[in-house]
Every structure is written in C-alpha cells, then in structure tokens.
Short mmCIF file of C-alpha atoms and ligand atoms in Angstrom, two decimals:
data_model
loop_
_atom_site.label_atom_id
_atom_site.label_comp_id
_atom_site.label_asym_id
_atom_site.label_seq_id
_atom_site.Cartn_x
_atom_site.Cartn_y
_atom_site.Cartn_z
CA MET A 146 69.01 97.11 80.10
CA MET A 147 69.39 100.30 78.17
CA THR A 148 72.58 101.99 80.00
CA THR A 149 74.50 104.68 77.77
CA GLY A 150 74.30 108.08 80.23
CA LYS A 151 73.40 106.11 82.59
CA SER A 152 74.22 106.60 86.12
CA ILE A 153 75.51 103.31 88.03
CA LEU A 154 75.79 102.58 91.76
CA ILE A 155 78.25 100.10 92.29
CA THR A 156 78.45 99.64 96.05
CA GLY A 157 81.89 98.02 97.92
CA GLY A 158 83.60 98.55 94.97
CA ALA A 159 86.78 99.38 97.34
CA GLY A 160 87.03 95.30 98.26
CA PHE A 161 88.70 92.64 96.34
CA ILE A 162 85.98 91.90 93.91
CA GLY A 163 83.87 95.35 93.54
CA SER A 164 87.29 96.99 92.92
CA HIS A 165 87.80 94.58 89.50
CA VAL A 166 84.43 95.15 88.93
CA VAL A 167 84.34 99.21 89.25
CA ARG A 168 87.40 98.85 87.20
CA LEU A 169 86.37 96.65 84.58
CA PHE A 170 82.84 99.03 83.75
CA VAL A 171 85.04 102.49 83.94
CA ASN A 172 86.50 101.32 81.65
CA LYS A 173 85.04 99.34 79.67
CA TYR A 174 81.84 101.76 79.09
CA PRO A 175 83.07 105.54 79.60
CA ASP A 176 79.37 106.57 78.47
CA TYR A 177 78.25 105.50 82.23
CA GLU A 178 78.48 107.73 85.40
CA ILE A 179 80.02 104.89 88.08
CA PHE A 180 79.26 105.88 91.14
CA ASN A 181 81.49 103.64 93.53
CA LEU A 182 79.26 104.14 97.26
CA ASP A 183 81.65 102.00 99.98
CA LYS A 184 82.39 102.46 103.85
CA LEU A 185 85.97 101.73 103.61
CA THR A 186 85.70 99.30 106.54
CA TYR A 187 89.21 96.91 106.94
CA ALA A 188 88.79 95.33 103.79
CA GLY A 189 88.41 98.09 101.86
CA ASN A 190 90.71 100.21 100.38
CA LEU A 191 90.67 103.10 97.87
CA ALA A 192 93.98 101.34 96.72
CA ASN A 193 92.39 98.53 94.86
CA ILE A 194 91.36 101.37 92.62
CA ALA A 195 93.47 103.99 92.42
CA ASP A 196 94.43 103.10 88.68
CA VAL A 197 90.99 104.38 88.19
CA ALA A 198 90.52 107.57 90.71
CA ASN A 199 91.05 110.42 88.01
CA LYS A 200 88.73 108.76 84.95
CA PRO A 201 85.76 111.57 83.77
CA ASN A 202 82.90 109.03 84.73
CA TYR A 203 84.64 107.63 88.62
CA ASN A 204 82.77 109.35 91.62
CA PHE A 205 83.80 107.94 95.40
CA ILE A 206 81.11 107.78 98.19
CA LYS A 207 82.15 107.38 101.18
CA ALA A 208 79.46 105.96 103.45
CA ASP A 209 77.41 103.06 105.20
CA ILE A 210 74.66 101.43 103.80
CA VAL A 211 73.24 100.64 106.74
CA ASP A 212 72.36 104.48 107.03
CA ALA A 213 69.54 104.69 105.92
CA ALA A 214 68.99 108.53 105.99
CA GLN A 215 72.32 108.69 103.92
CA ILE A 216 71.03 106.13 101.33
CA ASN A 217 67.65 107.61 100.55
CA THR A 218 69.44 111.23 99.79
CA LEU A 219 72.29 109.63 98.11
CA PHE A 220 69.55 108.16 95.13
CA GLU A 221 67.73 111.06 95.70
CA THR A 222 71.04 113.10 94.46
CA HIS A 223 72.32 111.00 91.96
CA ARG A 224 69.12 109.74 90.59
CA PHE A 225 70.73 105.98 90.16
CA ASP A 226 69.49 104.15 86.85
CA ALA A 227 70.59 100.42 88.15
CA VAL A 228 72.71 99.07 91.24
CA ILE A 229 75.11 96.62 91.47
CA HIS A 230 75.60 95.78 95.14
CA LEU A 231 78.27 93.83 95.99
CA ALA A 232 79.16 95.68 99.85
CA ALA A 233 78.68 93.53 102.18
CA GLU A 234 80.73 91.89 105.49
CA SER A 235 82.42 88.33 103.44
CA HIS A 236 84.29 86.54 106.05
CA VAL A 237 82.93 83.29 107.39
CA ASP A 238 85.58 83.37 110.24
CA ARG A 239 84.57 86.83 111.16
CA SER A 240 81.33 86.23 111.19
CA ILE A 241 81.43 83.20 113.74
CA THR A 242 82.57 85.51 116.10
CA ASN A 243 80.60 88.78 115.55
CA PRO A 244 77.33 88.12 113.98
CA MET A 245 75.34 91.06 114.39
CA ASP A 246 77.59 92.76 112.05
CA PHE A 247 76.60 90.78 108.83
CA VAL A 248 73.18 91.14 109.68
CA MET A 249 73.78 94.55 109.40
CA THR A 250 75.13 95.51 106.47
CA ASN A 251 74.66 92.19 104.74
CA VAL A 252 70.56 91.98 105.52
CA VAL A 253 69.86 95.83 106.94
CA GLY A 254 72.14 97.88 104.35
CA THR A 255 70.66 95.45 101.39
CA VAL A 256 66.82 95.98 102.50
CA ASN A 257 67.80 100.03 102.88
CA LEU A 258 69.66 100.01 99.46
CA LEU A 259 66.23 98.40 98.10
CA ASN A 260 64.15 100.62 100.13
CA ALA A 261 66.33 103.63 98.36
CA PHE A 262 65.98 102.63 95.46
CA LYS A 263 61.73 101.58 95.91
CA ASN A 264 61.66 105.75 96.81
CA LEU A 265 63.03 106.97 94.58
CA TRP A 266 61.56 105.22 91.09
CA LYS A 267 58.06 104.80 92.54
CA GLY A 268 57.46 102.37 89.92
CA ALA A 269 58.49 103.61 86.43
CA TYR A 270 61.05 100.66 86.38
CA GLU A 271 61.76 101.25 82.40
CA GLY A 272 65.49 101.14 82.06
CA LYS A 273 66.63 100.15 85.75
CA LEU A 274 68.20 97.46 87.59
CA PHE A 275 68.56 96.30 90.67
CA TYR A 276 71.81 93.48 90.71
CA HIS A 277 72.39 91.44 93.45
CA VAL A 278 76.28 90.37 94.44
CA SER A 279 76.28 86.73 96.15
CA THR A 280 77.57 83.91 96.54
CA ASP A 281 76.95 79.97 97.06
CA GLU A 282 77.34 79.94 100.20
CA VAL A 283 73.63 80.29 100.60
CA TYR A 284 73.24 76.47 99.46
CA GLY A 285 75.33 74.45 102.86
CA SER A 286 77.39 72.42 102.40
CA LEU A 287 77.82 69.08 99.38
CA HIS A 288 78.33 65.52 101.43
CA ASP A 289 77.04 63.48 98.67
CA GLY A 290 78.37 64.61 95.47
CA GLY A 291 76.13 66.59 93.21
CA PHE A 292 75.86 70.09 92.12
CA PHE A 293 74.57 73.85 93.21
CA LEU A 294 72.03 74.68 90.40
CA GLU A 295 69.87 78.19 90.40
CA THR A 296 67.25 75.45 91.89
CA THR A 297 68.87 73.89 95.13
CA PRO A 298 67.14 74.98 98.32
CA TYR A 299 69.02 77.81 100.50
CA ASP A 300 70.77 75.51 103.49
CA PRO A 301 73.11 78.47 105.07
CA GLN A 302 75.04 76.83 107.59
CA SER A 303 77.09 80.06 108.59
CA PRO A 304 76.09 83.47 109.99
CA TYR A 305 78.18 84.98 106.96
CA SER A 306 76.01 82.47 104.48
CA ALA A 307 73.05 82.76 106.22
CA SER A 308 72.99 86.72 106.59
CA LYS A 309 73.18 86.31 102.32
CA ALA A 310 70.47 84.18 102.27
CA SER A 311 68.82 86.63 103.31
CA SER A 312 69.88 89.09 101.62
CA ASP A 313 68.64 86.91 98.94
CA HIS A 314 65.56 86.87 100.58
CA PHE A 315 65.19 90.51 100.16
CA VAL A 316 65.87 91.17 96.80
CA ARG A 317 63.59 88.65 95.40
CA ALA A 318 60.86 89.51 97.81
CA TYR A 319 60.67 93.00 96.52
CA HIS A 320 60.86 91.86 93.11
CA ASN A 321 58.07 89.64 93.43
CA THR A 322 56.34 92.46 95.87
CA TYR A 323 57.03 95.59 94.43
CA LYS A 324 57.92 94.70 90.69
CA ILE A 325 61.50 95.82 90.97
CA PRO A 326 63.52 94.72 88.54
CA VAL A 327 66.22 92.48 90.16
CA VAL A 328 68.44 89.95 88.64
CA LEU A 329 71.29 87.84 91.30
CA SER A 330 74.12 85.86 90.78
CA ASN A 331 75.62 82.78 93.21
CA CYS A 332 79.19 82.83 92.38
CA SER A 333 81.73 80.23 93.81
CA ASN A 334 85.53 81.17 95.98
CA ASN A 335 87.24 83.75 93.97
CA TYR A 336 91.17 84.25 94.42
CA GLY A 337 93.25 86.96 92.43
CA PRO A 338 95.42 90.49 93.17
CA ASN A 339 93.80 92.69 96.02
CA GLN A 340 91.81 90.04 98.43
CA PHE A 341 92.85 91.23 102.15
CA PRO A 342 94.91 88.26 103.28
CA GLU A 343 92.09 87.20 106.37
CA LYS A 344 91.23 84.46 103.49
CA LEU A 345 93.00 81.43 102.36
CA ILE A 346 95.35 82.25 99.10
CA PRO A 347 96.53 85.74 100.50
CA LEU A 348 97.29 85.15 103.64
CA PHE A 349 98.90 81.54 103.37
CA ILE A 350 101.12 83.92 100.07
CA ASN A 351 101.54 86.57 103.13
CA ASN A 352 102.51 83.34 105.17
CA ILE A 353 105.02 81.94 103.33
CA ARG A 354 106.40 84.80 102.21
CA HIS A 355 107.71 85.72 106.23
CA ASN A 356 108.24 81.93 107.40
CA LYS A 357 105.31 81.86 109.33
CA PRO A 358 102.71 78.80 109.69
CA LEU A 359 100.21 78.31 107.19
CA PRO A 360 97.14 77.29 109.63
CA VAL A 361 94.74 74.97 108.00
CA TYR A 362 91.39 74.35 109.36
CA GLY A 363 90.64 70.50 110.50
CA LYS A 364 92.54 67.80 107.95
CA GLY A 365 92.41 70.44 104.57
CA GLU A 366 89.51 68.06 103.37
CA ASN A 367 87.33 70.90 103.05
CA VAL A 368 86.96 71.58 98.70
CA ARG A 369 86.12 74.68 97.26
CA ASP A 370 85.53 75.72 93.66
CA TRP A 371 87.88 78.42 92.65
CA LEU A 372 87.40 81.13 90.36
CA TYR A 373 89.78 84.03 89.23
CA VAL A 374 88.16 86.93 90.37
CA ILE A 375 88.07 88.97 86.53
CA ASP A 376 86.47 86.15 85.10
CA HIS A 377 83.84 86.90 87.90
CA ALA A 378 83.98 90.60 86.91
CA ARG A 379 83.41 89.58 83.09
CA ALA A 380 80.54 87.34 84.38
CA ILE A 381 78.92 90.13 86.09
CA ASP A 382 79.63 92.59 83.19
CA ASP A 383 77.08 89.84 81.48
CA VAL A 384 75.02 89.32 83.99
CA PHE A 385 74.65 93.15 84.54
CA HIS A 386 73.50 93.50 80.57
CA LYS A 387 72.43 90.32 78.96
CA GLY A 388 70.31 88.60 82.47
CA LYS A 389 67.20 88.42 82.32
CA THR A 390 64.56 90.42 85.29
CA GLY A 391 64.10 87.90 88.23
CA GLU A 392 66.76 85.19 87.40
CA THR A 393 69.72 83.88 88.90
CA TYR A 394 72.83 82.71 87.87
CA ASN A 395 75.74 80.45 89.16
CA ILE A 396 79.16 81.02 88.68
CA GLY A 397 81.91 78.87 89.17
CA GLY A 398 84.81 77.98 87.53
CA PHE A 399 84.37 73.90 87.88
CA ASN A 400 87.62 73.71 89.69
CA GLU A 401 87.16 72.11 92.72
CA TRP A 402 90.21 71.83 95.46
CA LYS A 403 91.03 69.64 98.68
CA ASN A 404 92.29 73.44 100.45
CA LEU A 405 95.27 70.81 101.74
CA ASP A 406 95.92 69.75 97.69
CA LEU A 407 96.00 73.71 97.24
CA VAL A 408 98.19 75.02 99.54
CA LYS A 409 100.70 72.26 98.35
CA VAL A 410 100.64 73.54 94.93
CA ILE A 411 100.42 77.75 96.56
CA CYS A 412 104.08 76.55 98.56
CA LYS A 413 105.52 74.54 95.37
CA THR A 414 105.35 77.59 93.55
CA MET A 415 105.80 80.00 96.07
CA ASP A 416 109.00 78.25 96.47
CA GLU A 417 110.06 78.57 92.91
CA LYS A 418 109.11 81.95 93.05
CA LEU A 419 111.04 82.72 95.99
CA GLY A 420 113.85 80.62 94.76
CA ARG A 421 113.96 78.54 98.07
CA PRO A 422 114.91 74.50 97.95
CA ALA A 423 111.39 72.54 96.68
CA GLY A 424 109.69 71.28 100.35
CA GLU A 425 110.28 74.24 102.03
CA SER A 426 107.25 75.57 102.74
CA GLU A 427 105.13 73.02 102.75
CA LYS A 428 107.27 72.58 106.20
CA LEU A 429 105.37 75.46 107.60
CA ILE A 430 101.17 73.86 107.09
CA THR A 431 99.92 73.44 110.67
CA TYR A 432 97.29 71.65 111.19
CA VAL A 433 94.75 73.60 113.41
CA THR A 434 91.21 73.50 115.40
CA ASP A 435 88.47 73.19 112.59
CA ARG A 436 85.98 76.15 111.89
CA ALA A 437 82.96 76.22 113.90
CA GLY A 438 80.17 74.46 111.55
CA HIS A 439 83.99 74.20 108.58
CA ASP A 440 81.11 73.61 105.57
CA LEU A 441 82.82 70.58 103.60
CA ARG A 442 82.16 70.82 100.00
CA TYR A 443 81.02 74.16 96.98
CA ALA A 444 81.00 72.89 93.51
CA ILE A 445 78.99 75.42 91.38
CA ASP A 446 77.10 74.34 88.11
CA SER A 447 77.59 77.32 85.69
CA THR A 448 75.57 75.79 82.84
CA LYS A 449 72.89 78.63 82.72
CA ILE A 450 75.16 81.48 82.23
CA MET A 451 77.55 79.62 80.28
CA LYS A 452 74.57 78.29 77.69
CA GLU A 453 72.40 81.39 77.99
CA LEU A 454 74.69 83.92 78.08
CA GLY A 455 77.49 82.82 76.61
CA TRP A 456 80.90 83.73 79.40
CA GLN A 457 83.23 81.20 79.87
CA PRO A 458 86.54 81.42 82.37
CA SER A 459 89.07 82.90 80.68
CA LEU A 460 92.02 81.41 82.95
CA GLN A 461 92.63 77.73 83.65
CA PHE A 462 93.16 77.34 87.40
CA GLU A 463 97.49 77.24 87.43
CA GLU A 464 97.61 80.23 85.05
CA GLY A 465 96.00 82.66 87.47
CA ILE A 466 97.82 81.42 90.59
CA ALA A 467 100.89 81.87 89.23
CA LYS A 468 99.30 85.30 88.21
CA THR A 469 97.69 85.35 92.08
CA ILE A 470 101.06 85.22 93.00
CA ASP A 471 103.31 86.98 91.12
CA TRP A 472 100.58 90.09 91.58
CA TYR A 473 101.42 89.64 95.77
CA LEU A 474 104.97 89.39 95.24
CA SER A 475 105.21 92.28 92.85
CA ASN A 476 102.83 94.73 95.53
CA GLN A 477 104.23 93.90 99.29
CA GLN A 478 103.91 97.62 99.86
CA TRP A 479 100.00 97.06 99.48
CA MET A 480 100.29 93.65 101.84
CA ASP A 481 102.24 95.90 104.49
CA GLU A 482 100.07 98.61 104.63
CA VAL A 483 96.95 96.27 104.84
CA THR A 484 98.31 94.07 107.01
CA SER A 485 99.95 96.61 109.73
CA GLY A 486 96.70 98.52 112.33
CA ASP A 487 94.54 95.81 113.49
CA TYR A 488 95.36 93.26 111.06
CA GLN A 489 97.64 91.45 113.88
CA LYS A 490 95.03 92.32 116.60
CA TYR A 491 92.95 90.25 114.41
CA TYR A 492 95.61 88.11 113.65
CA GLU A 493 96.22 86.96 117.41
CA ASN A 494 92.64 87.46 118.26
CA MET A 495 91.74 84.63 115.27
CA TYR A 496 94.56 81.83 115.49
CA ALA A 497 96.09 82.07 119.03
CA LYS A 498 93.66 79.76 120.20
CA ARG A 499 93.13 76.96 117.57
P1 LIG B 869 85.62 92.38 100.73
O1 LIG B 869 85.24 91.59 101.92
O2 LIG B 869 86.84 91.96 99.63
O3 LIG B 869 85.15 93.95 100.47
C1 LIG B 869 83.60 94.47 100.68
C2 LIG B 869 83.87 95.54 100.55
O4 LIG B 869 82.29 96.56 101.27
C3 LIG B 869 84.80 96.29 100.76
O5 LIG B 869 85.47 97.53 100.95
C4 LIG B 869 84.07 97.44 102.56
O6 LIG B 869 84.37 98.52 102.70
C5 LIG B 869 82.22 97.36 101.99
N1 LIG B 869 81.15 97.49 102.96
C6 LIG B 869 81.72 96.22 104.06
N2 LIG B 869 80.56 97.32 105.10
C7 LIG B 869 80.31 98.60 104.11
C8 LIG B 869 78.70 98.65 105.01
N3 LIG B 869 77.62 98.79 105.86
N4 LIG B 869 78.59 100.14 104.08
C9 LIG B 869 79.51 100.12 102.43
N5 LIG B 869 80.12 99.44 102.47
C10 LIG B 869 80.56 98.69 103.07
O7 LIG B 869 84.12 90.94 100.14
P2 LIG B 869 84.20 90.85 98.45
O8 LIG B 869 85.26 89.31 98.93
O9 LIG B 869 84.76 91.57 97.38
O10 LIG B 869 83.36 90.25 98.44
C11 LIG B 869 82.37 91.09 97.76
C12 LIG B 869 80.47 91.04 97.43
O11 LIG B 869 80.84 89.21 96.38
C13 LIG B 869 80.23 90.04 98.18
O12 LIG B 869 78.61 90.65 98.33
C14 LIG B 869 80.00 88.64 98.66
O13 LIG B 869 79.14 88.09 99.74
C15 LIG B 869 80.01 88.21 97.36
N6 LIG B 869 81.09 86.95 97.06
C16 LIG B 869 82.01 87.11 97.41
C17 LIG B 869 83.36 85.30 97.46
C18 LIG B 869 84.43 85.82 97.73
O14 LIG B 869 84.79 84.97 97.44
N7 LIG B 869 84.87 86.82 98.35
C19 LIG B 869 82.32 85.15 96.44
C20 LIG B 869 81.58 84.44 96.11
C21 LIG B 869 80.16 86.20 96.64
P1 LIG B 870 87.78 81.00 102.72
O1 LIG B 870 89.03 81.63 102.29
O2 LIG B 870 88.17 82.56 104.38
O3 LIG B 870 86.71 81.04 102.27
P2 LIG B 870 85.60 80.56 102.92
O4 LIG B 870 85.33 80.10 103.74
O5 LIG B 870 84.38 81.48 101.96
O6 LIG B 870 85.25 79.82 102.08
O7 LIG B 870 88.30 79.84 103.80
C1 LIG B 870 88.62 78.30 101.96
C2 LIG B 870 89.04 77.33 102.49
O8 LIG B 870 90.10 77.44 103.56
C3 LIG B 870 87.70 76.84 103.96
O9 LIG B 870 87.40 75.30 104.32
C4 LIG B 870 88.86 77.61 105.16
C5 LIG B 870 89.93 76.94 105.07
N1 LIG B 870 90.84 77.99 105.71
C6 LIG B 870 92.22 77.40 106.27
O10 LIG B 870 92.09 76.12 106.15
N2 LIG B 870 93.13 77.87 106.99
C7 LIG B 870 92.86 79.65 107.06
O11 LIG B 870 93.34 80.14 107.92
C8 LIG B 870 91.78 80.20 106.19
C9 LIG B 870 91.41 81.39 106.50
C10 LIG B 870 91.31 79.25 105.14
#
C-alpha cells in the first residue's frame, strides 16, 4: 500500500511486541504519522517506547478498544488510513482465570476497530489497510509432527486462543462481507527485550536473578517455536507494505524447543553471566502442576512469507537468547518497576496453588 504522509494507528504499542513495531515504524518511516493507542493495562508500559516519545511523527493516545464510542471519535478525528492491530490480552494463564477479559478486548475490541474503520471510510478503501496481528495458537496443538500452515484448520484450545481465533474470523468476515482491505499474520512465540515477566523467558530470567524456584509446568515436555521479537516486527513491516490484501502470513523461526531444554539453556547462560558455578541455576527447576489444557506443541511453517515477501529471521536463537538475557540484566530497573505493585499478587495467585 501507498503510505507516504499517511496516518497509521498502531494498537497495543506500549506492550511487548507493539513497542518494537512502533519503534521500527517511527524511526524507519519519518513520513508516516504514527498513533500509538494503548489502554496501559498491567502489560502496557510507556517506558518500553520512551526513546521515540519525542519524535515529531509519534503520538500517544490512551484509550480502551472496548469503548466503541471513544474509538469511533478517534477514527473521525485522526482519519487513520491504516491500522496495525496488536492490542490484546495475551497471557494464556490469565485467560484460564479470567476468560471474559479476553472476550472483551480481543473479540469486542477488534470488532469495534473494524466498525470504526468501516464507518470512517464507507467503502472508499483505496490505499487503506486493516492489519490484524494474531498468533499460531489459533491452530491448536500439534501431536503427530507436522507444521502449522496458513491453510491449517483453526482448532483453538485455550480461552486466549479461542478469543484470538474469533477475532481472526471477524477480520476475514469483514473483508468478505464489507470488502474491507485486510491482511493477517499468525506468529509463533516471541522473546526478547520488554516482555512482561509473566511469560516463560523473562519470568525465569527474573527468578534466577532472585534465586527463586523455576516453575516448570508438567514435565517440561511441551514444545514452542521461538522467534526474536525484532524479527517479528520486521515481518510485520514486510506484511504491511508487501502483503497481498485478504491474505494471511504465518511467521516463525523454525526454532523449536522443548521447555525443559530451553530452561536449561537459560540457566547455563545465566550462570555464566552472573559468575555462578556451572549447574547452580538448574537447581532452581521445580516441576509444578501442569497448565489446564496445555497445548503440547506449536510449530510454524513460514515458507510463504519467506518466499513471497522475502522475509527471513535475522538472528540465530543462541545469539538472540544471549542478547535477551543481557537486556534484562542491564535493565533491572525496568524489571523491578514492572514487578512491583500488582505483580506480587498475580504471582502468588498463579503459583501458590501449583
Ligand atoms: P502484551 O500483553 O505485551 O501487550 C498488549 C498491549 O495491549 C499492552 O500494552 C496493553 O496495555 C494493550 N491493551 C490490552 N487491552 C487493551 C484494550 N482494551 N485497549 C487498548 N489497549 C489494550 O502483548 P504482546 O505479547 O506484545 O502481543 C501483542 C499482539 O501480538 C497480541 O495481539 C498477541 O495476540 C499477538 N502475538 C503475541 C505473541 C507472543 O509471543 N507474545 C505471538 C504471536 C502473536
Ligand atoms: P508462555 O510464555 O506463557 O507462552 P504460551 O503459553 O503462549 O506458549 O509459556 C511458554 C511455555 O512455557 C508453555 O508451554 C507454558 C510453559 N510455562 C512453564 O512451564 N512455566 C511457567 O511459569 C510459564 C509462564 C510457562
């Protein structure tokens, strides 16, 4: 799409992936007017994008995508030509305790954005785009080998993935019914700087630092396919600019790890970085009650985006994980700030009973 001088709404830009997308777009495309819309939930943190806050093409809007009236007004005021939609409730464990938050933000919030886009442009969609960022978890769980393809039938297994699957269906339905120009991408597990420490990698890095137990769910045999967050942001840039309207692109690093093996790599690297004796951090591994309905394996086939859009991951996992650990160790203030307050309560509730 043609975007020079255009007004682009990025939702969820104070969160983990959104902050990397906002940074990439603000710095790489000075001609775009970027609007970062975020409710600043527990997962949203303006410190994640403090470095671009003063750029002339950057604007921040504190708003809730569940509030349809507010969202419609913002679309009328700023006349967003394109939307890159990342705002979501994103943690599977929270979706098990509070599914309705996921229905509201992920489903109702997404439909509110689609309606606002439709109401604003009323069929005059030349040069406009609604880009919905989704997850590989919509495809369910792999048990007998193979990979998730763009054509794999949806089979969500958690309230989180069900809410994301629902939002994906709405986006495609609006494309089919109202001809809204859309594009979607479904990505595997991300890791890297600025991830809220409820997710496996930053949680375990923080616990190792504090010599706290590392709660491995079940036997640690579940498999995830990990991609460095900046490579996801680069893929989003490619899909936004080169993706074909109406299409979906799977994004992944062909980088599968069994949880326990991944945790051992983190422990070993942390021992080296913290100058602890080899094997010290592994002693913190504690097996706890498994997550309810825990998906066994996710694995993305990203051949389509690689072939059609020329995207490739830039980092090998060993390099990415070392960079990630370095970032958390040299940004301890960030970690201390996000783990103060409500985080302690969350942690107690989530792990006390396991
Ligand atoms: P995150 O939880 O770190 O950030 C989500 C952001 O959305 C936060 O800044 C939060 O304040 C904001 N938000 C939440 N509810 C909102 C609402 N009602 N209105 C406005 N803003 C709201 O999430 P993330 O890990 O950065 O994920 C971003 C997107 O990418 C999500 O759509 C997620 O489903 C998708 N995704 C994530 C991963 C992953 O590994 N983290 C992988 C694939 C896809
Ligand atoms: P997570 O980072 O929550 O991502 P997702 O569930 O979306 O894949 O979890 C990654 C894997 O790590 C998943 O198999 C669950 C497991 N896990 C643990 O073993 N212990 C933990 O404390 C957490 C948060 C996750």
